[in-house]
Each structure stands twice: as structure tokens, then as C-alpha cells.
Amino acid sequence: MIIAIDGPSGAGKSTVSKAVARKLGFSCLDTGAMYRSIAWFALREGVELSDAASLGVIARAKEISFGLTPGDPLPSKVYIDGIDVTRDIRTARIDKAVSAVAAHPSVREALVMQQQRIGASGNYVVEGRDIGTAVFPHAEVKVFLTASDEQRALRRLRQNKRRGIGSTDYDEVLSDIKARDRFDSSRAASPLKPADDAVLLDSSMLSIDDVVGSICDLVQEKAVM
């Protein structure tokens, strides 16, 4: 079974996906980490983020993999071409670069193939921006998770402070989130939008447990149909 969780930056997709995967015993696939890895590799190699051809070559040639801890369905490490980039891809620099990279059809096509290959190997919770529309359009459960701009900025701010990575200025984080929303929603290749059959879930006033419970209820309903 595939559980597709889409939504904008800061909606809590990663946190919710991991919690749902743990509760159900599924594996978790963070597609955002894959696009971030391509952005990191491109910046390291001095590739312009507007160079679609070169970025496509990187996405096709460099395998992205995840390190797992025995007994834990959640990936603890992210690798590109065998390089551990777990922390490197969670910086403000990558935050600003990843949307431009993800907008290129050549990159999306290559990574969608990697994502579908991974997802075909078992039960997965997959989170991103086009999972239910482009990557796994036949996913059994689809959720579009969102929250107010202000709530998302506060969550990202707390996350950055906790990790010691990224901006800790609220106005800057809020501005970046709004800018990324505009970019992701207007790109030509697989824009950010809910799938027609997705369940819309606004987490602004909900706890993580409430959101996780709602998604698990959807899975249970699908399992008994």
C-alpha cells in the first residue's frame, strides 16, 4: 500500500509521515530529501540551478539512497552517490535552492523513476508535493496536508532552532515559505496542488497525534473496503 502525503513547505509532512509509518509499520520515503540531494550536489559541483540539462544528467546518473537502522522503518541517513548528506541538505542555502531544481522536468522525471522503484518494494508512506498527482497517482490513500502561513513559519522556525540549521528569523522564514509556495504552485512540471481524490487536512489547530490518527483512520477504512 502507498500512502501519499502532499502539501506545502512547513505543513508538517515529514513529522506526520514518520509518525504514521511507525504506527503502521510502513517504510517512509522522503522525496523532498531526494530533490534536496540533487540541489546539494549541483551547488557543490558549481552547476547553475537554471541549467536543466546538467541537472537532469545529475539526477539520472546519481543514485539516491537511504540508510536504515534495523527495526526502524524510518531512514536515518540520506546518501547521494554514496556521500552522506543527511545534515548538509537541511540548510537555509538548500531551502532556497531546492524549488528551482525541482521545477525542471528533467530532474522530476529522473527522480520519479527512482521513487517509483523504491515504492514498488513494499508498504510506504511517501511525502512530497506531487506524490498523489504524478508519482503514485493510484495510491490507495491520498492526503493533502496544509496549515496557515503563520503556523508553518513557526513550525519551521522551531525545527531550525532544534536542529541548529537554517534561519531563526521569523520574518525571513515566513517570507521564504510564501515565496516557495508561489514557485511550487506555478511551476509547469507537476505543480503543487491536491489530487482530485485527496483528503484535505488543515493541521493549523490540530496536534500531531490528531493528524496521525486521522490518516490512520483513512488507512483503516481503505483496508476494510
PDB file of C-alpha atoms in Angstrom:
ATOM      1  CA  MET A   1       0.000   0.000   0.000  1.00  0.00           C
ATOM      2  CA  ILE A   2       1.104   3.543  -0.751  1.00  0.00           C
ATOM      3  CA  ILE A   3       0.010   6.420   1.500  1.00  0.00           C
ATOM      4  CA  ALA A   4       0.654   9.683  -0.363  1.00  0.00           C
ATOM      5  CA  ILE A   5       1.010  12.819   1.768  1.00  0.00           C
ATOM      6  CA  ASP A   6       1.374  16.047  -0.197  1.00  0.00           C
ATOM      7  CA  GLY A   7       1.407  19.651   0.890  1.00  0.00           C
ATOM      8  CA  PRO A   8       3.372  22.900   1.051  1.00  0.00           C
ATOM      9  CA  SER A   9       6.596  23.586   2.917  1.00  0.00           C
ATOM     10  CA  GLY A  10       6.243  23.600   6.702  1.00  0.00           C
ATOM     11  CA  ALA A  11       2.904  21.791   6.782  1.00  0.00           C
ATOM     12  CA  GLY A  12       4.417  19.021   8.908  1.00  0.00           C
ATOM     13  CA  LYS A  13       4.586  16.356   6.201  1.00  0.00           C
ATOM     14  CA  SER A  14       7.880  14.835   7.346  1.00  0.00           C
ATOM     15  CA  THR A  15       6.901  14.666  11.015  1.00  0.00           C
ATOM     16  CA  VAL A  16       3.462  13.254  10.234  1.00  0.00           C
ATOM     17  CA  SER A  17       4.760  10.771   7.658  1.00  0.00           C
ATOM     18  CA  LYS A  18       7.321   9.374  10.069  1.00  0.00           C
ATOM     19  CA  ALA A  19       4.725   9.031  12.832  1.00  0.00           C
ATOM     20  CA  VAL A  20       2.240   7.309  10.510  1.00  0.00           C
ATOM     21  CA  ALA A  21       4.946   4.939   9.247  1.00  0.00           C
ATOM     22  CA  ARG A  22       5.934   3.993  12.788  1.00  0.00           C
ATOM     23  CA  LYS A  23       2.332   3.429  13.838  1.00  0.00           C
ATOM     24  CA  LEU A  24       1.510   1.255  10.842  1.00  0.00           C
ATOM     25  CA  GLY A  25       4.868  -0.467  10.450  1.00  0.00           C
ATOM     26  CA  PHE A  26       5.349   1.021   6.971  1.00  0.00           C
ATOM     27  CA  SER A  27       8.551   2.338   5.456  1.00  0.00           C
ATOM     28  CA  CYS A  28       8.881   6.079   4.900  1.00  0.00           C
ATOM     29  CA  LEU A  29      10.105   7.756   1.711  1.00  0.00           C
ATOM     30  CA  ASP A  30      11.100  11.429   1.938  1.00  0.00           C
ATOM     31  CA  THR A  31      11.033  12.590  -1.684  1.00  0.00           C
ATOM     32  CA  GLY A  32      11.942  16.117  -0.642  1.00  0.00           C
ATOM     33  CA  ALA A  33      15.286  14.811   0.590  1.00  0.00           C
ATOM     34  CA  MET A  34      15.913  13.458  -2.911  1.00  0.00           C
ATOM     35  CA  TYR A  35      15.415  16.845  -4.566  1.00  0.00           C
ATOM     36  CA  ARG A  36      17.485  18.466  -1.842  1.00  0.00           C
ATOM     37  CA  SER A  37      20.276  15.991  -2.559  1.00  0.00           C
ATOM     38  CA  ILE A  38      20.320  16.958  -6.238  1.00  0.00           C
ATOM     39  CA  ALA A  39      20.419  20.643  -5.271  1.00  0.00           C
ATOM     40  CA  TRP A  40      23.314  19.999  -2.875  1.00  0.00           C
ATOM     41  CA  PHE A  41      25.285  18.048  -5.470  1.00  0.00           C
ATOM     42  CA  ALA A  42      24.710  20.719  -8.119  1.00  0.00           C
ATOM     43  CA  LEU A  43      25.868  23.511  -5.822  1.00  0.00           C
ATOM     44  CA  ARG A  44      28.929  21.510  -4.813  1.00  0.00           C
ATOM     45  CA  GLU A  45      29.826  20.982  -8.480  1.00  0.00           C
ATOM     46  CA  GLY A  46      29.166  24.615  -9.412  1.00  0.00           C
ATOM     47  CA  VAL A  47      26.223  23.763 -11.671  1.00  0.00           C
ATOM     48  CA  GLU A  48      23.830  26.635 -12.298  1.00  0.00           C
ATOM     49  CA  LEU A  49      20.360  25.937 -10.930  1.00  0.00           C
ATOM     50  CA  SER A  50      18.902  27.147 -14.234  1.00  0.00           C
ATOM     51  CA  ASP A  51      20.888  24.541 -16.206  1.00  0.00           C
ATOM     52  CA  ALA A  52      18.150  21.959 -16.762  1.00  0.00           C
ATOM     53  CA  ALA A  53      20.274  19.700 -18.949  1.00  0.00           C
ATOM     54  CA  SER A  54      23.121  19.386 -16.435  1.00  0.00           C
ATOM     55  CA  LEU A  55      20.755  18.929 -13.514  1.00  0.00           C
ATOM     56  CA  GLY A  56      18.948  16.211 -15.431  1.00  0.00           C
ATOM     57  CA  VAL A  57      22.240  14.410 -16.021  1.00  0.00           C
ATOM     58  CA  ILE A  58      22.974  14.513 -12.274  1.00  0.00           C
ATOM     59  CA  ALA A  59      19.502  13.211 -11.387  1.00  0.00           C
ATOM     60  CA  ARG A  60      19.795  10.341 -13.865  1.00  0.00           C
ATOM     61  CA  ALA A  61      23.363   9.405 -13.001  1.00  0.00           C
ATOM     62  CA  LYS A  62      23.491   9.779  -9.215  1.00  0.00           C
ATOM     63  CA  GLU A  63      21.627   7.208  -7.161  1.00  0.00           C
ATOM     64  CA  ILE A  64      19.985   8.495  -4.002  1.00  0.00           C
ATOM     65  CA  SER A  65      19.665   6.007  -1.176  1.00  0.00           C
ATOM     66  CA  PHE A  66      18.626   5.948   2.454  1.00  0.00           C
ATOM     67  CA  GLY A  67      20.325   4.406   5.457  1.00  0.00           C
ATOM     68  CA  LEU A  68      18.137   2.365   7.780  1.00  0.00           C
ATOM     69  CA  THR A  69      18.536   1.272  11.375  1.00  0.00           C
ATOM     70  CA  PRO A  70      17.486  -2.360  11.973  1.00  0.00           C
ATOM     71  CA  GLY A  71      13.960  -2.482  13.366  1.00  0.00           C
ATOM     72  CA  ASP A  72      13.171   1.136  12.435  1.00  0.00           C
ATOM     73  CA  PRO A  73      11.141   1.735   9.257  1.00  0.00           C
ATOM     74  CA  LEU A  74      12.389   5.313   9.020  1.00  0.00           C
ATOM     75  CA  PRO A  75      15.559   6.323   7.168  1.00  0.00           C
ATOM     76  CA  SER A  76      18.248   7.768   9.402  1.00  0.00           C
ATOM     77  CA  LYS A  77      20.676   8.733   6.630  1.00  0.00           C
ATOM     78  CA  VAL A  78      20.470  10.201   3.130  1.00  0.00           C
ATOM     79  CA  TYR A  79      23.147   9.483   0.526  1.00  0.00           C
ATOM     80  CA  ILE A  80      23.794  10.703  -2.995  1.00  0.00           C
ATOM     81  CA  ASP A  81      26.439   8.888  -4.987  1.00  0.00           C
ATOM     82  CA  GLY A  82      27.472   7.255  -1.702  1.00  0.00           C
ATOM     83  CA  ILE A  83      28.028  10.612   0.066  1.00  0.00           C
ATOM     84  CA  ASP A  84      26.265  11.154   3.397  1.00  0.00           C
ATOM     85  CA  VAL A  85      24.334  14.421   3.007  1.00  0.00           C
ATOM     86  CA  THR A  86      21.868  13.949   5.870  1.00  0.00           C
ATOM     87  CA  ARG A  87      22.684  17.265   7.542  1.00  0.00           C
ATOM     88  CA  ASP A  88      24.015  19.128   4.520  1.00  0.00           C
ATOM     89  CA  ILE A  89      20.640  19.121   2.742  1.00  0.00           C
ATOM     90  CA  ARG A  90      18.828  20.762   5.679  1.00  0.00           C
ATOM     91  CA  THR A  91      20.407  24.205   5.438  1.00  0.00           C
ATOM     92  CA  ALA A  92      18.921  27.584   4.524  1.00  0.00           C
ATOM     93  CA  ARG A  93      21.007  27.518   1.329  1.00  0.00           C
ATOM     94  CA  ILE A  94      19.332  24.307   0.179  1.00  0.00           C
ATOM     95  CA  ASP A  95      15.925  25.589   1.328  1.00  0.00           C
ATOM     96  CA  LYS A  96      16.315  28.438  -1.165  1.00  0.00           C
ATOM     97  CA  ALA A  97      17.733  26.280  -3.978  1.00  0.00           C
ATOM     98  CA  VAL A  98      15.516  23.197  -3.973  1.00  0.00           C
ATOM     99  CA  SER A  99      12.403  24.663  -5.616  1.00  0.00           C
ATOM    100  CA  ALA A 100      14.389  25.826  -8.648  1.00  0.00           C
ATOM    101  CA  VAL A 101      15.915  22.369  -9.008  1.00  0.00           C
ATOM    102  CA  ALA A 102      12.601  20.554  -8.548  1.00  0.00           C
ATOM    103  CA  ALA A 103      10.941  22.707 -11.214  1.00  0.00           C
ATOM    104  CA  HIS A 104      12.962  21.143 -14.045  1.00  0.00           C
ATOM    105  CA  PRO A 105      11.068  18.327 -15.828  1.00  0.00           C
ATOM    106  CA  SER A 106      14.360  16.536 -16.498  1.00  0.00           C
ATOM    107  CA  VAL A 107      15.045  16.285 -12.762  1.00  0.00           C
ATOM    108  CA  ARG A 108      11.497  15.312 -11.852  1.00  0.00           C
ATOM    109  CA  GLU A 109      11.356  12.593 -14.494  1.00  0.00           C
ATOM    110  CA  ALA A 110      14.574  11.002 -13.240  1.00  0.00           C
ATOM    111  CA  LEU A 111      13.646  11.155  -9.559  1.00  0.00           C
ATOM    112  CA  VAL A 112      10.081   9.948 -10.115  1.00  0.00           C
ATOM    113  CA  MET A 113      11.560   6.804 -11.623  1.00  0.00           C
ATOM    114  CA  GLN A 114      13.736   6.325  -8.531  1.00  0.00           C
ATOM    115  CA  GLN A 115      10.762   6.972  -6.241  1.00  0.00           C
ATOM    116  CA  GLN A 116       8.510   4.524  -8.061  1.00  0.00           C
ATOM    117  CA  ARG A 117      11.221   1.873  -7.941  1.00  0.00           C
ATOM    118  CA  ILE A 118      11.565   2.299  -4.178  1.00  0.00           C
ATOM    119  CA  GLY A 119       7.807   2.431  -3.566  1.00  0.00           C
ATOM    120  CA  ALA A 120       7.187  -0.764  -5.515  1.00  0.00           C
ATOM    121  CA  SER A 121       9.236  -2.733  -2.997  1.00  0.00           C
ATOM    122  CA  GLY A 122       6.732  -2.638  -0.110  1.00  0.00           C
ATOM    123  CA  ASN A 123       4.321  -0.604   2.023  1.00  0.00           C
ATOM    124  CA  TYR A 124       5.355   3.059   2.027  1.00  0.00           C
ATOM    125  CA  VAL A 125       4.299   6.409   3.392  1.00  0.00           C
ATOM    126  CA  VAL A 126       5.520   8.834   0.745  1.00  0.00           C
ATOM    127  CA  GLU A 127       5.548  12.574   1.250  1.00  0.00           C
ATOM    128  CA  GLY A 128       6.222  15.421  -1.138  1.00  0.00           C
ATOM    129  CA  ARG A 129       4.377  17.849  -3.380  1.00  0.00           C
ATOM    130  CA  ASP A 130       3.203  15.737  -6.304  1.00  0.00           C
ATOM    131  CA  ILE A 131       3.007  12.224  -4.873  1.00  0.00           C
ATOM    132  CA  GLY A 132      -0.720  11.733  -5.318  1.00  0.00           C
ATOM    133  CA  THR A 133      -0.841  13.535  -8.673  1.00  0.00           C
ATOM    134  CA  ALA A 134       2.318  12.408 -10.509  1.00  0.00           C
ATOM    135  CA  VAL A 135       4.455   9.881  -8.634  1.00  0.00           C
ATOM    136  CA  PHE A 136       1.809   7.487  -7.308  1.00  0.00           C
ATOM    137  CA  PRO A 137      -1.478   8.594  -8.912  1.00  0.00           C
ATOM    138  CA  HIS A 138      -3.033   5.246  -7.943  1.00  0.00           C
ATOM    139  CA  ALA A 139      -2.029   5.430  -4.268  1.00  0.00           C
ATOM    140  CA  GLU A 140      -4.652   3.828  -2.052  1.00  0.00           C
ATOM    141  CA  VAL A 141      -4.672   6.754   0.413  1.00  0.00           C
ATOM    142  CA  LYS A 142      -4.013  10.375  -0.547  1.00  0.00           C
ATOM    143  CA  VAL A 143      -3.811  13.296   1.868  1.00  0.00           C
ATOM    144  CA  PHE A 144      -3.113  16.958   1.145  1.00  0.00           C
ATOM    145  CA  LEU A 145      -1.753  18.390   4.386  1.00  0.00           C
ATOM    146  CA  THR A 146      -1.630  22.122   4.888  1.00  0.00           C
ATOM    147  CA  ALA A 147      -1.668  24.819   7.573  1.00  0.00           C
ATOM    148  CA  SER A 148      -1.737  28.603   7.738  1.00  0.00           C
ATOM    149  CA  ASP A 149       1.347  30.508   6.576  1.00  0.00           C
ATOM    150  CA  GLU A 150       1.982  31.713  10.103  1.00  0.00           C
ATOM    151  CA  GLN A 151       1.731  28.258  11.662  1.00  0.00           C
ATOM    152  CA  ARG A 152       4.033  26.796   9.046  1.00  0.00           C
ATOM    153  CA  ALA A 153       6.605  29.525   9.627  1.00  0.00           C
ATOM    154  CA  LEU A 154       6.515  28.947  13.385  1.00  0.00           C
ATOM    155  CA  ARG A 155       6.955  25.199  12.919  1.00  0.00           C
ATOM    156  CA  ARG A 156       9.873  25.661  10.535  1.00  0.00           C
ATOM    157  CA  LEU A 157      11.424  28.176  12.937  1.00  0.00           C
ATOM    158  CA  ARG A 158      11.212  25.714  15.848  1.00  0.00           C
ATOM    159  CA  GLN A 159      12.629  22.964  13.644  1.00  0.00           C
ATOM    160  CA  ASN A 160      15.561  25.140  12.588  1.00  0.00           C
ATOM    161  CA  LYS A 161      16.325  26.075  16.184  1.00  0.00           C
ATOM    162  CA  ARG A 162      16.126  22.454  17.301  1.00  0.00           C
ATOM    163  CA  ARG A 163      18.437  21.244  14.555  1.00  0.00           C
ATOM    164  CA  GLY A 164      20.750  24.221  14.668  1.00  0.00           C
ATOM    165  CA  ILE A 165      20.324  24.512  10.888  1.00  0.00           C
ATOM    166  CA  GLY A 166      18.600  27.196   8.824  1.00  0.00           C
ATOM    167  CA  SER A 167      17.314  30.682   9.590  1.00  0.00           C
ATOM    168  CA  THR A 168      15.980  31.544  13.048  1.00  0.00           C
ATOM    169  CA  ASP A 169      14.445  34.841  11.927  1.00  0.00           C
ATOM    170  CA  TYR A 170      10.650  34.539  11.808  1.00  0.00           C
ATOM    171  CA  ASP A 171      10.098  37.155   9.096  1.00  0.00           C
ATOM    172  CA  GLU A 172      12.735  35.584   6.860  1.00  0.00           C
ATOM    173  CA  VAL A 173      11.293  32.095   7.330  1.00  0.00           C
ATOM    174  CA  LEU A 174       7.747  33.332   6.630  1.00  0.00           C
ATOM    175  CA  SER A 175       8.903  35.159   3.510  1.00  0.00           C
ATOM    176  CA  ASP A 176      10.773  32.084   2.260  1.00  0.00           C
ATOM    177  CA  ILE A 177       7.714  29.861   2.801  1.00  0.00           C
ATOM    178  CA  LYS A 178       5.428  32.229   0.878  1.00  0.00           C
ATOM    179  CA  ALA A 179       7.957  32.512  -1.942  1.00  0.00           C
ATOM    180  CA  ARG A 180       8.321  28.758  -2.183  1.00  0.00           C
ATOM    181  CA  ASP A 181       4.536  28.307  -2.216  1.00  0.00           C
ATOM    182  CA  ARG A 182       4.253  30.695  -5.173  1.00  0.00           C
ATOM    183  CA  PHE A 183       7.068  28.960  -7.029  1.00  0.00           C
ATOM    184  CA  ASP A 184       5.902  25.400  -6.362  1.00  0.00           C
ATOM    185  CA  SER A 185       2.276  26.157  -7.227  1.00  0.00           C
ATOM    186  CA  SER A 186       3.071  27.909 -10.501  1.00  0.00           C
ATOM    187  CA  ARG A 187       5.785  25.657 -11.945  1.00  0.00           C
ATOM    188  CA  ALA A 188       4.963  23.938 -15.221  1.00  0.00           C
ATOM    189  CA  ALA A 189       6.151  20.484 -14.158  1.00  0.00           C
ATOM    190  CA  SER A 190       3.893  18.785 -11.585  1.00  0.00           C
ATOM    191  CA  PRO A 191       2.812  21.922  -9.697  1.00  0.00           C
ATOM    192  CA  LEU A 192       1.852  21.736  -6.051  1.00  0.00           C
ATOM    193  CA  LYS A 193      -1.875  21.001  -5.884  1.00  0.00           C
ATOM    194  CA  PRO A 194      -4.187  18.458  -4.244  1.00  0.00           C
ATOM    195  CA  ALA A 195      -5.064  15.340  -6.190  1.00  0.00           C
ATOM    196  CA  ASP A 196      -8.735  15.266  -7.157  1.00  0.00           C
ATOM    197  CA  ASP A 197      -9.313  12.338  -4.792  1.00  0.00           C
ATOM    198  CA  ALA A 198      -7.103  13.561  -1.930  1.00  0.00           C
ATOM    199  CA  VAL A 199      -8.454  14.230   1.559  1.00  0.00           C
ATOM    200  CA  LEU A 200      -7.697  17.842   2.537  1.00  0.00           C
ATOM    201  CA  LEU A 201      -6.368  18.119   6.081  1.00  0.00           C
ATOM    202  CA  ASP A 202      -5.653  21.520   7.683  1.00  0.00           C
ATOM    203  CA  SER A 203      -3.353  20.951  10.636  1.00  0.00           C
ATOM    204  CA  SER A 204      -3.263  24.574  11.854  1.00  0.00           C
ATOM    205  CA  MET A 205      -5.236  23.824  15.008  1.00  0.00           C
ATOM    206  CA  LEU A 206      -4.532  20.088  15.277  1.00  0.00           C
ATOM    207  CA  SER A 207      -1.908  18.214  17.243  1.00  0.00           C
ATOM    208  CA  ILE A 208       0.455  15.768  15.560  1.00  0.00           C
ATOM    209  CA  ASP A 209      -1.445  12.929  17.215  1.00  0.00           C
ATOM    210  CA  ASP A 210      -4.738  14.232  15.800  1.00  0.00           C
ATOM    211  CA  VAL A 211      -3.332  14.388  12.267  1.00  0.00           C
ATOM    212  CA  VAL A 212      -1.703  10.969  12.530  1.00  0.00           C
ATOM    213  CA  GLY A 213      -4.923   9.484  13.904  1.00  0.00           C
ATOM    214  CA  SER A 214      -6.958  10.919  11.032  1.00  0.00           C
ATOM    215  CA  ILE A 215      -4.610   9.452   8.430  1.00  0.00           C
ATOM    216  CA  CYS A 216      -4.517   6.057  10.135  1.00  0.00           C
ATOM    217  CA  ASP A 217      -8.331   6.084  10.180  1.00  0.00           C
ATOM    218  CA  LEU A 218      -8.298   6.624   6.404  1.00  0.00           C
ATOM    219  CA  VAL A 219      -5.946   3.671   6.010  1.00  0.00           C
ATOM    220  CA  GLN A 220      -8.202   1.507   8.150  1.00  0.00           C
ATOM    221  CA  GLU A 221     -11.246   2.495   6.108  1.00  0.00           C
ATOM    222  CA  LYS A 222      -9.426   1.591   2.899  1.00  0.00           C
ATOM    223  CA  ALA A 223      -8.257  -1.735   4.342  1.00  0.00           C
ATOM    224  CA  VAL A 224     -11.790  -2.893   5.141  1.00  0.00           C
ATOM    225  CA  MET A 225     -13.321  -1.841   1.821  1.00  0.00           C
TER     226      MET A 225
END
